[in-house]
CSV table of N, CA and C in Angstrom, one decimal:
chain,number,residue,atom,x,y,z
M,17,ASP,N,111.1,0.5,-77.1
M,17,ASP,CA,110.8,-0.8,-76.8
M,17,ASP,C,110.4,-1.6,-78.1
M,18,ALA,N,110.9,-2.8,-78.2
M,18,ALA,CA,110.8,-3.5,-79.5
M,18,ALA,C,109.4,-3.8,-79.9
M,19,SER,N,108.5,-4.1,-78.9
M,19,SER,CA,107.1,-4.5,-79.2
M,19,SER,C,106.4,-3.3,-79.7
M,20,ILE,N,106.7,-2.1,-79.2
M,20,ILE,CA,106.0,-0.9,-79.6
M,20,ILE,C,106.5,-0.6,-81.1
M,21,ARG,N,107.7,-0.7,-81.4
M,21,ARG,CA,108.2,-0.4,-82.7
M,21,ARG,C,107.6,-1.4,-83.7
M,22,LEU,N,107.5,-2.7,-83.3
M,22,LEU,CA,106.9,-3.7,-84.2
M,22,LEU,C,105.4,-3.3,-84.5
M,23,LEU,N,104.7,-2.8,-83.5
M,23,LEU,CA,103.3,-2.5,-83.7
M,23,LEU,C,103.2,-1.3,-84.7
M,24,ASP,N,104.2,-0.5,-84.9
M,24,ASP,CA,104.1,0.6,-85.9
M,24,ASP,C,104.0,0.1,-87.3
M,25,GLU,N,104.3,-1.2,-87.5
M,25,GLU,CA,104.2,-1.8,-88.9
M,25,GLU,C,102.8,-2.3,-89.2
M,26,PHE,N,101.9,-2.3,-88.3
M,26,PHE,CA,100.6,-2.9,-88.5
M,26,PHE,C,99.5,-1.9,-88.4
M,27,TYR,N,98.4,-2.1,-89.1
M,27,TYR,CA,97.1,-1.5,-88.9
M,27,TYR,C,96.1,-2.6,-88.7
M,28,PHE,N,95.1,-2.3,-87.8
M,28,PHE,CA,94.2,-3.3,-87.4
M,28,PHE,C,92.8,-2.8,-87.8
M,29,ASP,N,92.0,-3.7,-88.3
M,29,ASP,CA,90.6,-3.4,-88.6
M,29,ASP,C,89.8,-3.2,-87.3
M,30,ALA,N,90.1,-4.1,-86.3
M,30,ALA,CA,89.5,-4.0,-85.0
M,30,ALA,C,90.4,-4.5,-83.9
M,31,CYS,N,90.2,-3.9,-82.8
M,31,CYS,CA,91.0,-4.4,-81.6
M,31,CYS,C,90.0,-4.6,-80.4
M,32,PHE,N,90.2,-5.6,-79.6
M,32,PHE,CA,89.4,-5.9,-78.5
M,32,PHE,C,90.4,-5.8,-77.3
M,33,ILE,N,90.2,-4.8,-76.4
M,33,ILE,CA,91.1,-4.6,-75.4
M,33,ILE,C,90.4,-4.7,-74.0
M,34,THR,N,91.1,-5.4,-73.1
M,34,THR,CA,90.6,-5.5,-71.7
M,34,THR,C,91.2,-4.4,-70.9
M,35,VAL,N,90.7,-4.2,-69.7
M,35,VAL,CA,91.1,-3.1,-68.8
M,35,VAL,C,91.1,-3.6,-67.4
M,36,SER,N,92.1,-3.1,-66.6
M,36,SER,CA,92.1,-3.4,-65.2
M,36,SER,C,91.1,-2.5,-64.4
M,37,GLY,N,91.0,-1.2,-64.8
M,37,GLY,CA,90.1,-0.3,-64.2
M,37,GLY,C,89.6,0.7,-65.2
M,38,ILE,N,88.4,1.2,-64.9
M,38,ILE,CA,87.8,2.2,-65.8
M,38,ILE,C,87.1,3.2,-64.8
M,39,SER,N,87.3,4.5,-65.1
M,39,SER,CA,86.7,5.5,-64.2
M,39,SER,C,86.3,6.7,-65.1
M,40,LEU,N,85.3,7.4,-64.7
M,40,LEU,CA,84.9,8.6,-65.4
M,40,LEU,C,86.0,9.7,-65.5
M,41,THR,N,86.7,9.9,-64.4
M,41,THR,CA,87.7,10.9,-64.3
M,41,THR,C,89.1,10.5,-64.9
M,42,ASN,N,89.5,9.2,-64.7
M,42,ASN,CA,90.8,8.8,-65.2
M,42,ASN,C,90.8,7.9,-66.4
M,43,GLY,N,89.6,7.5,-66.9
M,43,GLY,CA,89.6,6.7,-68.1
M,43,GLY,C,90.0,5.3,-67.8
M,44,CYS,N,90.7,4.7,-68.8
M,44,CYS,CA,91.1,3.3,-68.8
M,44,CYS,C,92.5,3.1,-68.2
M,45,SER,N,92.7,2.2,-67.3
M,45,SER,CA,94.0,2.0,-66.7
M,45,SER,C,94.4,0.6,-66.5
M,46,ASN,N,95.7,0.4,-66.4
M,46,ASN,CA,96.2,-1.0,-66.1
M,46,ASN,C,97.2,-0.9,-65.0
M,47,ARG,N,97.7,-2.1,-64.6
M,47,ARG,CA,98.6,-2.2,-63.5
M,47,ARG,C,100.0,-2.0,-63.9
M,48,THR,N,100.4,-2.2,-65.2
M,48,THR,CA,101.8,-2.1,-65.6
M,48,THR,C,102.0,-1.1,-66.7
M,49,SER,N,103.1,-0.5,-66.8
M,49,SER,CA,103.4,0.5,-67.8
M,49,SER,C,103.5,-0.2,-69.2
M,50,PRO,N,104.3,-1.3,-69.3
M,50,PRO,CA,104.4,-1.9,-70.6
M,50,PRO,C,103.0,-2.3,-71.2
M,51,GLU,N,102.1,-2.8,-70.4
M,51,GLU,CA,100.8,-3.2,-70.9
M,51,GLU,C,100.0,-2.0,-71.4
M,52,ALA,N,100.1,-0.9,-70.6
M,52,ALA,CA,99.4,0.3,-71.0
M,52,ALA,C,100.0,0.9,-72.3
M,53,GLN,N,101.3,0.9,-72.5
M,53,GLN,CA,101.9,1.4,-73.7
M,53,GLN,C,101.5,0.6,-74.9
M,54,ILE,N,101.5,-0.7,-74.8
M,54,ILE,CA,101.1,-1.6,-75.9
M,54,ILE,C,99.6,-1.3,-76.3
M,55,LYS,N,98.7,-1.2,-75.3
M,55,LYS,CA,97.3,-0.9,-75.6
M,55,LYS,C,97.2,0.5,-76.2
M,56,ARG,N,97.9,1.5,-75.7
M,56,ARG,CA,97.8,2.8,-76.3
M,56,ARG,C,98.2,2.8,-77.8
M,57,LYS,N,99.3,2.0,-78.1
M,57,LYS,CA,99.7,1.9,-79.5
M,57,LYS,C,98.7,1.2,-80.4
M,58,ILE,N,98.2,0.1,-79.8
M,58,ILE,CA,97.2,-0.7,-80.6
M,58,ILE,C,95.9,0.2,-80.9
M,59,LEU,N,95.5,1.0,-79.9
M,59,LEU,CA,94.4,1.9,-80.1
M,59,LEU,C,94.7,2.9,-81.2
M,60,SER,N,95.9,3.4,-81.3
M,60,SER,CA,96.2,4.4,-82.3
M,60,SER,C,96.3,3.8,-83.7
M,61,ARG,N,96.4,2.5,-83.8
M,61,ARG,CA,96.6,1.8,-85.1
M,61,ARG,C,95.3,1.1,-85.5
M,62,SER,N,94.2,1.2,-84.8
M,62,SER,CA,93.0,0.4,-85.0
M,62,SER,C,91.8,1.3,-85.5
M,63,LYS,N,91.1,0.7,-86.4
M,63,LYS,CA,89.9,1.3,-86.9
M,63,LYS,C,88.7,1.2,-86.0
M,64,LEU,N,88.3,0.0,-85.6
M,64,LEU,CA,87.2,-0.2,-84.6
M,64,LEU,C,87.9,-0.6,-83.3
M,65,LYS,N,87.5,0.1,-82.2
M,65,LYS,CA,88.1,0.0,-80.9
M,65,LYS,C,87.0,-0.5,-79.9
M,66,VAL,N,87.2,-1.7,-79.4
M,66,VAL,CA,86.2,-2.3,-78.5
M,66,VAL,C,86.9,-2.5,-77.1
M,67,LEU,N,86.3,-2.0,-76.1
M,67,LEU,CA,86.8,-2.2,-74.7
M,67,LEU,C,85.9,-3.2,-74.0
M,68,MET,N,86.5,-4.2,-73.4
M,68,MET,CA,85.8,-5.2,-72.7
M,68,MET,C,86.1,-5.1,-71.2
M,69,ALA,N,85.1,-4.8,-70.4
M,69,ALA,CA,85.2,-4.5,-69.0
M,69,ALA,C,84.1,-5.1,-68.2
M,70,ASP,N,84.3,-6.1,-67.4
M,70,ASP,CA,83.2,-6.6,-66.6
M,70,ASP,C,82.9,-5.6,-65.5
M,71,ASN,N,81.8,-5.8,-64.8
M,71,ASN,CA,81.3,-4.8,-63.8
M,71,ASN,C,82.3,-4.6,-62.7
M,72,SER,N,83.2,-5.5,-62.4
M,72,SER,CA,84.1,-5.3,-61.3
M,72,SER,C,85.2,-4.2,-61.6
M,73,LYS,N,85.3,-3.9,-62.9
M,73,LYS,CA,86.4,-2.9,-63.3
M,73,LYS,C,86.0,-1.5,-63.2
M,74,PHE,N,84.7,-1.2,-63.1
M,74,PHE,CA,84.2,0.2,-63.1
M,74,PHE,C,84.5,0.8,-61.7
M,75,ASP,N,84.8,2.1,-61.8
M,75,ASP,CA,85.2,2.9,-60.6
M,75,ASP,C,86.5,2.4,-60.0
M,76,HIS,N,87.4,1.9,-60.7
M,76,HIS,CA,88.7,1.5,-60.2
M,76,HIS,C,89.8,2.2,-61.1
M,77,VAL,N,90.8,2.6,-60.4
M,77,VAL,CA,91.9,3.3,-61.1
M,77,VAL,C,93.2,2.6,-60.8
M,78,PHE,N,94.0,2.4,-61.8
M,78,PHE,CA,95.3,1.8,-61.6
M,78,PHE,C,96.4,2.8,-62.1
M,79,PRO,N,97.6,2.6,-61.9
M,79,PRO,CA,98.7,3.6,-62.1
M,79,PRO,C,98.9,4.0,-63.5
M,80,PHE,N,98.6,3.2,-64.5
M,80,PHE,CA,99.0,3.5,-65.9
M,80,PHE,C,97.8,3.6,-66.8
M,81,SER,N,97.5,4.8,-67.2
M,81,SER,CA,96.4,5.1,-68.1
M,81,SER,C,96.7,4.8,-69.6
M,82,PHE,N,95.8,4.3,-70.3
M,82,PHE,CA,96.0,4.1,-71.8
M,82,PHE,C,95.0,4.7,-72.7
M,83,GLY,N,93.9,5.3,-72.1
M,83,GLY,CA,92.9,5.9,-73.0
M,83,GLY,C,91.7,6.4,-72.2
M,84,LYS,N,90.9,7.2,-72.8
M,84,LYS,CA,89.7,7.7,-72.3
M,84,LYS,C,88.5,6.8,-72.7
M,85,ILE,N,87.4,6.9,-72.0
M,85,ILE,CA,86.2,6.1,-72.3
M,85,ILE,C,85.8,6.3,-73.7
M,86,ASN,N,85.7,7.6,-74.1
M,86,ASN,CA,85.2,7.9,-75.5
M,86,ASN,C,86.3,7.7,-76.6
M,87,ASP,N,87.4,7.2,-76.2
M,87,ASP,CA,88.4,6.7,-77.3
M,87,ASP,C,87.9,5.5,-78.0
M,88,PHE,N,87.0,4.8,-77.3
M,88,PHE,CA,86.5,3.5,-77.9
M,88,PHE,C,85.2,3.7,-78.6
M,89,ASP,N,84.9,2.8,-79.6
M,89,ASP,CA,83.7,2.8,-80.3
M,89,ASP,C,82.6,2.1,-79.5
M,90,VAL,N,83.0,1.0,-78.9
M,90,VAL,CA,82.0,0.2,-78.1
M,90,VAL,C,82.7,-0.3,-76.8
M,91,ILE,N,81.9,-0.3,-75.8
M,91,ILE,CA,82.2,-0.9,-74.5
M,91,ILE,C,81.3,-2.1,-74.2
M,92,LEU,N,81.9,-3.3,-74.0
M,92,LEU,CA,81.2,-4.5,-73.7
M,92,LEU,C,81.3,-4.8,-72.3
M,93,THR,N,80.2,-5.0,-71.6
M,93,THR,CA,80.3,-5.3,-70.2
M,93,THR,C,79.1,-6.3,-69.8
M,94,ASN,N,79.2,-6.9,-68.7
M,94,ASN,CA,78.3,-8.0,-68.3
M,94,ASN,C,77.0,-7.5,-67.6
M,95,GLU,N,77.1,-6.3,-67.0
M,95,GLU,CA,75.9,-5.7,-66.3
M,95,GLU,C,75.7,-4.3,-66.7
M,96,LYS,N,74.5,-3.8,-66.5
M,96,LYS,CA,74.2,-2.4,-66.8
M,96,LYS,C,75.1,-1.5,-65.9
M,97,PRO,N,75.9,-0.6,-66.4
M,97,PRO,CA,76.7,0.3,-65.6
M,97,PRO,C,75.8,1.4,-65.0
M,98,SER,N,76.4,2.2,-64.1
M,98,SER,CA,75.7,3.3,-63.5
M,98,SER,C,75.3,4.3,-64.5
M,99,LEU,N,74.3,5.1,-64.2
M,99,LEU,CA,73.7,6.1,-65.1
M,99,LEU,C,74.8,7.1,-65.5
M,100,GLU,N,75.8,7.4,-64.6
M,100,GLU,CA,76.9,8.3,-65.0
M,100,GLU,C,77.7,7.8,-66.2
M,101,TYR,N,78.0,6.5,-66.2
M,101,TYR,CA,78.7,5.9,-67.3
M,101,TYR,C,77.9,6.0,-68.6
M,102,ILE,N,76.6,5.6,-68.5
M,102,ILE,CA,75.7,5.6,-69.6
M,102,ILE,C,75.6,7.1,-70.2
M,103,GLU,N,75.5,8.1,-69.4
M,103,GLU,CA,75.5,9.4,-69.9
M,103,GLU,C,76.8,9.9,-70.5
M,104,GLU,N,77.9,9.4,-69.9
M,104,GLU,CA,79.2,9.8,-70.4
M,104,GLU,C,79.4,9.3,-71.9
M,105,VAL,N,79.0,8.0,-72.1
M,105,VAL,CA,79.2,7.5,-73.5
M,105,VAL,C,78.2,8.1,-74.4
M,106,LYS,N,77.0,8.4,-74.0
M,106,LYS,CA,76.0,9.1,-74.8
M,106,LYS,C,76.5,10.4,-75.3
M,107,ALA,N,77.3,11.1,-74.5
M,107,ALA,CA,77.8,12.4,-74.8
M,107,ALA,C,78.9,12.3,-76.0
M,108,GLY,N,79.4,11.2,-76.2
M,108,GLY,CA,80.4,11.0,-77.2
M,108,GLY,C,79.9,10.0,-78.3
M,109,LYS,N,80.9,9.4,-79.0
M,109,LYS,CA,80.5,8.5,-80.1
M,109,LYS,C,80.4,7.0,-79.6
M,110,THR,N,80.8,6.8,-78.4
M,110,THR,CA,80.9,5.4,-77.8
M,110,THR,C,79.5,4.8,-77.6
M,111,ARG,N,79.3,3.5,-77.9
M,111,ARG,CA,78.1,2.8,-77.5
M,111,ARG,C,78.5,1.8,-76.3
M,112,ILE,N,77.6,1.6,-75.4
M,112,ILE,CA,77.9,0.7,-74.3
M,112,ILE,C,76.8,-0.5,-74.4
M,113,VAL,N,77.3,-1.7,-74.3
M,113,VAL,CA,76.4,-2.9,-74.5
M,113,VAL,C,76.6,-3.8,-73.3
M,114,TRP,N,75.6,-4.2,-72.7
M,114,TRP,CA,75.6,-5.1,-71.5
M,114,TRP,C,74.6,-6.2,-71.7
M,115,GLU,N,74.8,-7.3,-71.0
M,115,GLU,CA,73.9,-8.4,-71.1
M,115,GLU,C,74.0,-9.2,-69.9
């Protein structure tokens, strides 16, 4: 795909990625394959990785996975997630921030 090949020419200091669904067992997912492929490539080319997920995205799984929770440096969300998510990110390098 041309967009994936084009992304191979770039490195990013930071990426801010949205998600359709996030789950402890399936990680981060989207509704379409092209979107997931692009996000996967951007993650692989980025230094700082930020996931943006409002509270409605937690515990939802969509067909196309693009990463695990702990692939990200920071998760930004609007409400405090369940204790399971907080413990999952504490086990890795990821920070979770809500407000």
